Amino acid sequence: MKAKFLIPLVLFLILAVFLAIGLNRDPHEVPSPLINKPAPAFEIPQLSESNQSFSPASMKGQVWILNVWASWCVACREEHPVLVELAKSKMAPIIGLDYKDKREDALAMLAKQGNPYQLSAFDSNGRVGIDYGVYGVPETYVIDKAGIIRFKHIGPITMDLLNKKIYPLISELQKS
């Protein structure tokens, strides 16, 4: 008789614990299986120089930022001024990954709003984004000198995030 009451009570408590854990997590910090793993390799055309390609291998030896964006993305437009500030700091090169976009729309957006990227790679079909586990744009990755992903952020970067997490992380990674 007691077992009939204990089973639902135990199940309720387990469910309550999982709910409490979930409510205390930051939705922008989705655990990624890529953290502390090598950044996926790829080689795709550059956005502005379609006859030239980009590969993460060319960034070995330096700390860099990969920012996944698109001209059709409203949140990317919100984030754009923060990326321009980040680029002005010259703390680390920012590489854009233009995701599932039209080349002419992406180039027009950068011409109008300023270009914070050292270069942008053109992921027209989204295959590179799939390899990086992109949920949606914008997403930002900090990659160390050895090509290891050390940080992933889903959603627009804010000045607060830049100052509290990204700048300190870049400084620490550049020391090693």
Backbone as numpy.savetxt, mean C-alpha at the origin, in Angstrom:
# Nx Ny Nz CAx CAy CAz Cx Cy Cz
-28.24 -32.63 31.52 -29.04 -31.44 31.52 -28.19 -30.17 31.52
-27.12 -30.18 32.32 -26.24 -29.01 32.39 -25.53 -28.78 31.06
-25.21 -29.85 30.35 -24.50 -29.74 29.08 -25.32 -28.97 28.05
-26.64 -29.11 28.09 -27.51 -28.39 27.15 -27.36 -26.87 27.32
-27.15 -26.43 28.54 -27.00 -25.00 28.80 -25.57 -24.53 28.62
-24.62 -25.40 28.89 -23.21 -25.01 28.79 -22.75 -24.81 27.35
-23.18 -25.64 26.46 -22.73 -25.55 25.06 -23.11 -24.19 24.45
-24.37 -23.76 24.53 -24.68 -22.43 23.97 -23.94 -21.30 24.68
-23.75 -21.42 25.99 -23.04 -20.39 26.75 -21.58 -20.30 26.29
-20.92 -21.43 26.14 -19.53 -21.46 25.69 -19.42 -20.90 24.27
-20.34 -21.29 23.39 -20.33 -20.77 22.02 -20.54 -19.26 22.00
-21.44 -18.77 22.85 -21.68 -17.33 22.94 -20.43 -16.60 23.42
-19.75 -17.13 24.42 -18.54 -16.50 24.95 -17.44 -16.46 23.90
-17.27 -17.54 23.16 -16.25 -17.58 22.09 -16.57 -16.53 21.03
-17.83 -16.45 20.64 -18.25 -15.46 19.65 -18.02 -14.04 20.17
-18.31 -13.80 21.42 -18.12 -12.47 22.03 -16.64 -12.09 22.05
-15.76 -13.04 22.33 -14.32 -12.77 22.34 -13.84 -12.38 20.93
-14.26 -13.13 19.92 -13.86 -12.80 18.54 -14.41 -11.44 18.12
-15.62 -11.12 18.49 -16.21 -9.83 18.18 -15.42 -8.70 18.85
-15.07 -8.87 20.11 -14.30 -7.86 20.84 -12.93 -7.64 20.20
-12.28 -8.71 19.79 -10.97 -8.59 19.12 -11.13 -7.82 17.81
-12.14 -8.17 17.04 -12.37 -7.52 15.75 -12.68 -6.05 15.88
-13.44 -5.67 16.90 -13.80 -4.27 17.09 -12.63 -3.42 17.54
-11.60 -4.02 18.09 -10.44 -3.28 18.55 -9.33 -3.16 17.51
-9.54 -3.69 16.32 -8.52 -3.62 15.26 -8.77 -2.42 14.36
-7.68 -1.87 13.84 -7.76 -0.78 12.88 -8.05 -1.39 11.50
-9.15 -0.99 10.85 -9.49 -1.60 9.55 -8.48 -1.29 8.46
-7.63 -0.27 8.66 -6.61 0.06 7.67 -5.38 -0.83 7.81
-5.28 -1.53 8.91 -4.14 -2.41 9.14 -4.58 -3.86 9.07
-4.95 -4.26 7.87 -5.35 -5.63 7.63 -4.09 -6.49 7.63
-4.07 -7.55 8.42 -2.86 -8.39 8.42 -2.58 -8.91 7.01
-1.36 -8.77 6.59 -0.98 -9.20 5.25 0.04 -10.32 5.35
-0.16 -11.37 4.57 0.84 -12.44 4.56 2.15 -12.00 3.92
2.17 -10.82 3.30 3.38 -10.34 2.63 4.32 -9.58 3.55
3.83 -9.16 4.73 4.69 -8.42 5.65 5.87 -9.31 6.05
7.07 -8.73 5.97 8.33 -9.42 6.26 8.66 -10.52 5.25
8.08 -10.41 4.07 8.38 -11.34 2.97 8.86 -10.51 1.77
9.60 -11.14 0.85 10.05 -10.40 -0.33 8.89 -9.84 -1.14
9.04 -8.63 -1.62 8.03 -8.02 -2.48 7.93 -8.86 -3.75
6.71 -9.16 -4.20 6.56 -9.94 -5.44 7.27 -9.27 -6.62
7.93 -10.09 -7.39 8.66 -9.59 -8.56 7.68 -9.37 -9.71
7.98 -8.37 -10.50 7.21 -8.11 -11.71 8.03 -7.21 -12.62
7.65 -7.13 -13.85 8.23 -6.19 -14.79 7.13 -5.77 -15.74
6.72 -4.50 -15.63 5.65 -3.97 -16.47 6.05 -2.60 -17.00
5.35 -2.13 -18.03 5.69 -0.83 -18.62 5.47 0.32 -17.63
6.25 1.36 -17.83 6.04 2.58 -17.06 4.83 3.33 -17.64
4.21 4.13 -16.80 3.03 4.88 -17.22 3.39 5.92 -18.28
4.38 6.76 -17.99 4.69 7.86 -18.91 5.64 7.47 -20.03
6.41 6.42 -19.83 7.36 5.94 -20.85 7.01 4.49 -21.16
6.01 4.29 -22.01 5.51 2.93 -22.25 6.54 2.00 -22.89
7.60 2.56 -23.46 8.65 1.73 -24.05 9.70 1.33 -23.02
9.57 1.82 -21.79 10.47 1.44 -20.70 9.67 0.69 -19.64
10.34 -0.22 -18.95 9.63 -1.00 -17.94 10.19 -0.69 -16.55
9.45 -1.17 -15.55 9.88 -1.06 -14.15 9.79 -2.42 -13.50
10.78 -2.70 -12.66 10.81 -3.92 -11.85 11.30 -3.55 -10.45
10.71 -4.13 -9.40 11.21 -3.86 -8.04 12.69 -4.18 -7.87
13.22 -5.07 -8.69 14.64 -5.41 -8.59 15.52 -4.18 -8.78
15.03 -3.19 -9.54 15.82 -1.98 -9.77 15.90 -1.10 -8.53
15.11 -1.40 -7.50 15.11 -0.60 -6.27 15.94 -1.23 -5.16
16.53 -2.40 -5.41 17.35 -3.06 -4.39 18.42 -2.12 -3.88
18.65 -2.16 -2.59 19.67 -1.32 -1.99 19.14 0.00 -1.45
17.86 0.27 -1.67 17.27 1.48 -1.11 15.89 1.21 -0.53
15.53 1.98 0.48 14.19 1.92 1.06 13.29 2.70 0.11
12.13 2.13 -0.22 11.23 2.81 -1.15 9.78 2.53 -0.80
8.91 3.30 -1.42 7.47 3.21 -1.16 6.78 2.85 -2.46
5.88 1.87 -2.39 5.04 1.52 -3.52 3.63 1.98 -3.18
3.09 2.87 -3.99 1.73 3.38 -3.76 0.85 2.96 -4.92
-0.19 2.18 -4.60 -1.13 1.70 -5.61 -2.24 2.74 -5.72
-2.48 3.25 -6.92 -3.43 4.33 -7.13 -4.11 4.20 -8.48
-5.11 5.04 -8.71 -5.79 5.10 -10.01 -6.47 6.46 -10.15
-6.62 6.92 -11.36 -7.26 8.22 -11.59 -8.74 8.19 -11.25
-9.37 7.04 -11.34 -10.80 6.91 -11.04 -11.09 6.79 -9.55
-10.07 6.75 -8.72 -10.20 6.52 -7.29 -10.34 7.84 -6.53
-11.49 8.04 -5.89 -11.74 9.28 -5.14 -10.79 9.39 -3.95
-10.58 8.30 -3.21 -9.68 8.32 -2.05 -8.24 8.63 -2.46
-7.86 8.22 -3.67 -6.51 8.52 -4.16 -6.33 10.02 -4.35
-7.37 10.69 -4.77 -7.32 12.15 -4.94 -7.19 12.84 -3.58
-7.86 12.28 -2.56 -7.74 12.81 -1.20 -6.31 12.65 -0.68
-5.71 11.51 -0.99 -4.38 11.18 -0.51 -3.28 11.95 -1.25
-3.56 12.38 -2.45 -2.54 12.92 -3.34 -1.70 14.06 -2.73
-2.31 15.06 -2.07 -1.48 16.13 -1.48 -0.51 15.61 -0.41
-0.89 14.56 0.30 0.01 13.97 1.31 1.20 13.31 0.61
0.95 12.64 -0.51 2.04 12.03 -1.27 2.98 13.09 -1.84
2.42 14.22 -2.24 3.25 15.32 -2.75 4.18 15.81 -1.63
3.64 15.93 -0.41 4.47 16.33 0.74 5.55 15.28 1.03
5.17 14.02 0.98 6.12 12.93 1.19 7.24 13.01 0.16
6.90 13.25 -1.08 7.91 13.35 -2.14 8.85 14.53 -1.88
8.32 15.64 -1.40 9.15 16.81 -1.09 10.16 16.52 0.01
9.81 15.62 0.93 10.71 15.29 2.04 11.95 14.55 1.55
11.85 13.89 0.40 12.94 13.11 -0.19 13.47 12.02 0.75
12.62 11.54 1.67 13.03 10.48 2.59 13.21 9.15 1.87
12.34 8.91 0.89 12.41 7.67 0.13 11.70 7.89 -1.20
12.18 7.23 -2.25 11.48 7.36 -3.54 10.10 6.71 -3.47
9.14 7.34 -4.13 7.79 6.80 -4.22 7.59 6.29 -5.64
7.26 5.03 -5.74 6.93 4.42 -7.03 5.43 4.22 -7.05
4.78 4.69 -8.08 3.35 4.49 -8.22 3.06 3.21 -8.97
1.96 2.59 -8.64 1.46 1.46 -9.41 0.05 1.85 -9.85
-0.07 2.32 -11.09 -1.35 2.76 -11.62 -2.17 1.51 -11.93
-3.25 1.33 -11.18 -4.00 0.07 -11.11 -5.30 0.12 -11.89
-5.42 -0.77 -12.89 -6.65 -0.91 -13.68 -7.18 0.44 -14.15
-6.35 1.17 -14.83 -6.66 2.54 -15.22 -6.48 2.69 -16.72
-6.88 3.84 -17.23 -6.60 4.21 -18.62 -5.39 5.13 -18.59
-4.42 4.84 -19.42 -3.16 5.59 -19.42 -3.40 7.10 -19.55
-4.25 7.50 -20.49 -4.47 8.93 -20.71 -5.13 9.60 -19.51
-6.02 8.90 -18.79 -6.67 9.47 -17.60 -5.65 9.64 -16.46
-4.80 8.64 -16.30 -3.78 8.70 -15.24 -2.79 9.83 -15.50
-2.33 9.96 -16.74 -1.39 11.02 -17.08 -2.02 12.40 -16.90
-3.30 12.52 -17.24 -4.00 13.80 -17.08 -4.12 14.17 -15.59
-4.41 13.19 -14.75 -4.52 13.46 -13.32 -3.19 13.95 -12.75
-2.11 13.27 -13.10 -0.78 13.68 -12.60 -0.39 15.05 -13.12
-0.75 15.36 -14.36 -0.43 16.67 -14.92 -1.20 17.77 -14.19
-2.43 17.47 -13.80 -3.28 18.47 -13.15 -2.93 18.64 -11.66
-2.68 17.53 -10.94 -2.51 17.59 -9.49 -1.06 17.53 -9.02
-0.13 17.34 -9.93 1.27 17.19 -9.56 1.64 15.73 -9.48
2.89 15.44 -9.71 3.34 14.05 -9.76 4.33 13.78 -8.62
3.89 13.06 -7.58 4.78 12.77 -6.46 5.70 11.57 -6.72
5.48 10.87 -7.82 6.16 9.60 -8.07 7.47 9.79 -8.82
8.46 9.00 -8.41 9.70 8.93 -9.19 9.34 8.39 -10.57
8.45 7.42 -10.57 7.84 6.90 -11.79 6.62 6.10 -11.38
5.75 5.85 -12.34 4.60 4.98 -12.10 4.66 3.83 -13.08
4.43 2.64 -12.55 4.30 1.46 -13.39 2.83 1.32 -13.76
2.56 0.81 -14.94 1.19 0.77 -15.47 0.65 -0.66 -15.41
-0.18 -0.93 -14.40 -0.78 -2.25 -14.18 -2.20 -2.24 -14.75
-2.30 -2.23 -16.06 -3.59 -2.04 -16.73 -4.59 -3.16 -16.43
-4.12 -4.38 -16.28 -5.05 -5.49 -16.05 -5.13 -5.92 -14.58
-4.34 -5.31 -13.72 -4.42 -5.59 -12.28 -3.68 -6.82 -11.81
-2.90 -7.46 -12.65 -2.19 -8.68 -12.25 -1.15 -8.44 -11.15
-0.43 -7.34 -11.23 0.56 -7.03 -10.20 -0.16 -6.76 -8.87
-1.26 -6.03 -8.95 -2.06 -5.76 -7.75 -2.52 -7.05 -7.08
-2.89 -8.03 -7.85 -3.30 -9.33 -7.30 -2.14 -9.97 -6.56
-0.94 -9.92 -7.15 0.24 -10.50 -6.50 0.56 -9.83 -5.17
0.23 -8.53 -5.07 0.48 -7.78 -3.84 -0.68 -7.86 -2.85
-1.74 -8.55 -3.23 -2.89 -8.69 -2.33 -3.68 -7.40 -2.18
-3.76 -6.62 -3.25 -4.47 -5.34 -3.19 -5.96 -5.60 -3.00
-6.52 -4.98 -1.95 -7.96 -5.06 -1.67 -8.69 -3.99 -2.48
-8.07 -2.86 -2.63 -8.64 -1.71 -3.33 -7.63 -0.59 -3.26
-7.86 0.46 -4.01 -6.92 1.56 -4.02 -7.46 2.69 -3.14
-6.59 3.48 -2.54 -5.14 3.36 -2.53 -4.64 2.36 -1.49
-3.48 1.82 -1.76 -2.74 1.00 -0.80 -1.28 1.40 -0.91
-0.60 1.34 0.22 0.79 1.78 0.26 1.65 0.75 0.98
2.82 0.48 0.43 3.78 -0.47 0.98 5.10 0.24 1.20
5.76 -0.05 2.32 7.13 0.40 2.53 8.01 -0.83 2.38
9.01 -0.74 1.51 9.86 -1.87 1.16 11.30 -1.52 1.52
11.99 -2.44 2.20 13.34 -2.14 2.68 14.41 -2.37 1.60
15.65 -2.15 1.98 16.78 -2.24 1.04 16.95 -3.62 0.43
16.51 -4.66 1.15 16.64 -6.03 0.65 15.42 -6.46 -0.17
14.46 -5.54 -0.34 13.27 -5.88 -1.11 12.18 -6.57 -0.30
12.22 -6.40 1.03 11.25 -7.03 1.92 10.16 -6.00 2.27
8.90 -6.41 2.17 7.80 -5.53 2.55 7.77 -5.43 4.07
7.85 -4.21 4.59 7.87 -3.98 6.04 6.60 -3.33 6.57
5.77 -2.78 5.66 4.56 -2.09 6.10 3.57 -2.06 4.96
2.29 -2.23 5.29 1.22 -2.11 4.30 0.10 -1.30 4.94
-0.41 -0.33 4.18 -1.54 0.47 4.64 -2.62 0.46 3.57
-3.83 0.15 3.99 -4.98 0.17 3.09 -5.73 1.48 3.32
-6.01 2.19 2.24 -6.73 3.46 2.34 -5.76 4.62 2.18
-6.31 5.84 2.20 -5.46 7.01 2.00 -4.50 7.24 3.16
-3.30 7.65 2.83 -2.32 8.03 3.84 -2.68 9.44 4.31
-2.59 9.65 5.61 -2.83 10.96 6.20 -1.50 11.52 6.71
-1.49 12.80 6.99 -0.27 13.41 7.56 0.04 12.78 8.92
-1.00 12.45 9.69 -0.79 11.83 10.99 -0.09 10.48 10.83
-0.56 9.66 9.90 0.06 8.35 9.65 1.50 8.53 9.15
1.68 9.50 8.30 3.01 9.79 7.76 3.98 10.12 8.89
3.56 11.01 9.77 4.44 11.46 10.86 4.63 10.42 11.95
3.61 9.65 12.27 3.69 8.71 13.39 4.23 7.34 13.02
4.01 6.89 11.77 4.43 5.54 11.41 5.42 5.48 10.25
5.08 6.15 9.16 5.87 5.96 7.94 7.24 6.63 8.03
7.32 7.89 8.43 8.62 8.55 8.56 9.53 7.82 9.55
9.04 7.47 10.76 9.92 6.74 11.68 10.38 5.39 11.12
9.48 4.68 10.44 9.86 3.39 9.88 10.92 3.56 8.80
10.74 4.53 7.92 11.74 4.76 6.86 13.09 5.11 7.47
13.09 5.97 8.48 14.35 6.35 9.14 15.04 5.13 9.72
14.28 4.26 10.38 14.84 3.06 10.99 15.38 2.11 9.91
14.64 1.93 8.83 15.08 1.03 7.77 16.31 1.55 7.05
16.45 2.85 6.95 17.62 3.41 6.27 18.89 3.23 7.08
18.76 3.08 8.39 19.93 2.86 9.26 20.51 1.46 9.09
19.66 0.51 8.76 20.14 -0.88 8.68 20.67 -1.24 7.31
